[in-house]
C-alpha cells in the first residue's frame, strides 16, 4: 500500500482520459495539490497550467516550481517520444526525484511501433494474426498476393488512430500500403474475426493487475456502420467473459506475456497496459494491438466505475508495490457515450458553447461528464475537438447504466450546436453474452 503522505500531482494531457485521471487523483486523500497541463475546459482554471505535453524541458521546470512528487501521463505521444527518449526517460535523467506513471520510450514501442509489437508477440509465443512487413514499394504486390483480401494494413508508427485500414479489395489494400510506406514500414496482416475486447491492466514492471474487460464501439454510427473513430462509447465488464472463465484467464496470460516480454528486453512496463484482443468463435483471444496508455474511452468508464482510491494504485505502480494491492473493485455495470461534434470523424467542425444548464442536468441525473475536446474561453467552455464529452454512468446492469445516460441526454436540448452521439452503446450487452 502507498505510504500515508500527501503527494503533489501533475496530470499531463488534455483529453478525456486525462480528465478522468485528474478526477481520480483529486478524489484521493493521498493527493494534496493536483494540477493538470494543458488540461481542458473540464478542469478548473486555477488547476491548469499551459506547458505542452511534448515540452519535456518545460514540464521538468513546472514540476520543480510546483514541487510535484508524481506525474501521471495520459497521451501516448510523450510516452513514445522519439522511440528512445520519452517523458519517463527524460524525467529519470533530469528530475530523478519525481515519479512518473507511464512506460519508458523503450516499453512504449509496444504502441509506437506495430512492427516491434508483432515481433515481441512472435518471440513470446503470443497468438497474433499472421503478418508480413513491407519496407519497399516493390514488395507490396508479393505480400498482397500472399495475404489476399480482406487484409489489415497498419502503419508502423503512431498515427493518431488513423493508421489502420481493413481493406476489403486489393485496390484498397494497395492504396493503403502505398500511403503508409511514404511514412515508414507497413504491416500487412490477416483479418481475425470475433469479438473485440479491451483488456487494460495496471503494471509496475513486475506484476500486472487487471482492471475489468471493456468493449469499445469504434464505428461512428449505430449498428457499427460508418467510418472508424477513436471510440464512440463503451461498456464494462463483459458478461460473456467472467473473471473465473477461460477467456479472461487467457487474456490475463496474454497481458502477462506482453509485460514479461518487454521486461526481458530491459524495459519493464510501468503504467496502464492496454491489450486489444479479438476473441474468436472458439473462445481464443488473438492479440490485435498493445497501447502504452489506457484506452479512450475505456479508461473513463473504468475509472468512473472504480471503487476505492485509484491514485493509491498509481503510486503502487511507480513504487513497484502492486503485488501488495488488493484486487480492484468496481460498480456493478458501467457504460459511457461519447458526444461528438458536427463532421466527426472526417471533418470535425466544433462550434458554439457548452451549455452550463446541460452540465448541471447531467450531474443531477448521476451522469459523470469528462471533457475530451473542450477549451475555456472568456464566454464559457467551447467544444474544440471531434470527441467533445464522455458521459459515464454506473448501475446494477448495463441496461440501467445506458438508460441513465440516454434518458439524461434525451430530456434536454443538445449541449452545443451540432452535437451528436451513437444511440446503441451497451444495447443488448446481456443478450450478447448469451449469443456466444
Ligand atoms: N479505444 C481504443 C484506444 O484507445 O486505442
XYZ file of N, CA, C and O in Angstrom, residues 1 5 28 55 76 98 122 137 153 183-184 231 234 243 255-256 287 311 324 328 347 365 377 399 403 410 412 432:
112
model
N 0.843 -1.207 0.000
C 0.000 0.000 0.000
C 0.874 1.252 0.000
O 1.951 1.252 0.594
N 1.016 9.811 2.908
C 1.609 11.135 2.850
C 0.827 11.919 1.820
O -0.070 11.379 1.174
N -8.470 11.484 -4.219
C -7.694 10.672 -3.293
C -7.282 11.449 -2.050
O -6.745 12.553 -2.151
N 6.754 19.236 -24.321
C 7.778 20.174 -23.858
C 8.404 19.623 -22.567
O 8.082 20.059 -21.449
N -0.192 9.094 -25.543
C 0.901 8.208 -25.953
C 2.110 8.968 -26.505
O 3.249 8.506 -26.372
N 11.262 12.873 -9.134
C 9.825 12.898 -9.462
C 9.429 11.535 -10.043
O 10.061 11.042 -10.970
N 5.678 -12.712 -31.572
C 6.252 -13.941 -32.153
C 7.294 -14.528 -31.201
O 7.285 -15.727 -30.901
N 8.238 -0.271 -51.788
C 7.044 -0.323 -52.643
C 7.004 -1.595 -53.483
O 5.936 -2.199 -53.673
N -4.030 -3.413 -43.093
C -2.797 -2.686 -43.422
C -2.551 -1.683 -42.303
O -3.406 -0.840 -42.018
N 5.564 6.936 -45.075
C 5.925 7.333 -43.699
C 6.876 6.334 -43.041
O 7.512 6.639 -42.043
N 6.943 5.108 -43.551
C 7.815 4.096 -42.926
C 7.306 2.704 -43.232
O 6.454 2.530 -44.104
N -13.375 5.970 -30.902
C -14.221 5.255 -29.938
C -15.416 6.124 -29.582
O -15.247 7.252 -29.137
N -18.424 2.876 -24.707
C -18.040 1.512 -24.346
C -18.794 1.065 -23.105
O -19.538 1.846 -22.509
N -14.664 -13.218 -14.778
C -13.308 -13.323 -14.231
C -12.884 -14.754 -13.914
O -11.694 -15.047 -13.848
N -1.675 -10.672 -21.292
C -1.147 -9.414 -20.749
C 0.156 -9.667 -19.986
O 1.120 -8.896 -20.103
N 0.196 -10.752 -19.230
C 1.425 -11.094 -18.502
C 2.567 -11.409 -19.461
O 3.711 -11.026 -19.215
N -4.041 -11.417 -30.142
C -3.636 -10.047 -29.836
C -3.727 -9.173 -31.094
O -3.159 -9.497 -32.136
N -5.708 6.427 -7.138
C -4.388 7.062 -7.029
C -3.410 6.181 -6.232
O -2.219 6.137 -6.512
N 1.244 -5.798 -3.502
C 0.657 -5.624 -2.164
C -0.767 -5.065 -2.218
O -1.419 -4.945 -1.182
N -8.682 -4.856 -7.554
C -9.555 -3.706 -7.791
C -11.036 -4.096 -7.776
O -11.405 -5.158 -8.259
N -14.392 15.423 -40.772
C -14.082 16.856 -40.763
C -14.753 17.506 -39.576
O -15.779 18.198 -39.727
N -28.642 14.055 -12.847
C -29.087 12.705 -13.250
C -28.063 11.614 -12.913
O -28.189 10.482 -13.347
N -12.895 29.616 -22.613
C -12.644 30.971 -23.115
C -13.439 31.941 -22.236
O -14.165 31.494 -21.346
N -28.028 -2.357 -18.933
C -29.239 -1.740 -19.478
C -29.589 -0.479 -18.663
O -29.902 0.571 -19.230
N -29.423 3.415 -19.929
C -30.638 4.245 -19.861
C -30.393 5.521 -19.069
O -30.926 6.576 -19.409
N -31.690 12.607 -23.596
C -32.922 12.832 -24.365
C -33.903 13.764 -23.663
O -34.961 14.067 -24.212
N -33.180 16.858 -22.505
C -32.691 18.247 -22.520
C -32.147 18.535 -23.923
O -31.655 17.606 -24.601
N -26.025 -10.350 -25.748
C -24.809 -10.695 -26.484
C -24.037 -11.789 -25.753
O -23.470 -12.692 -26.363
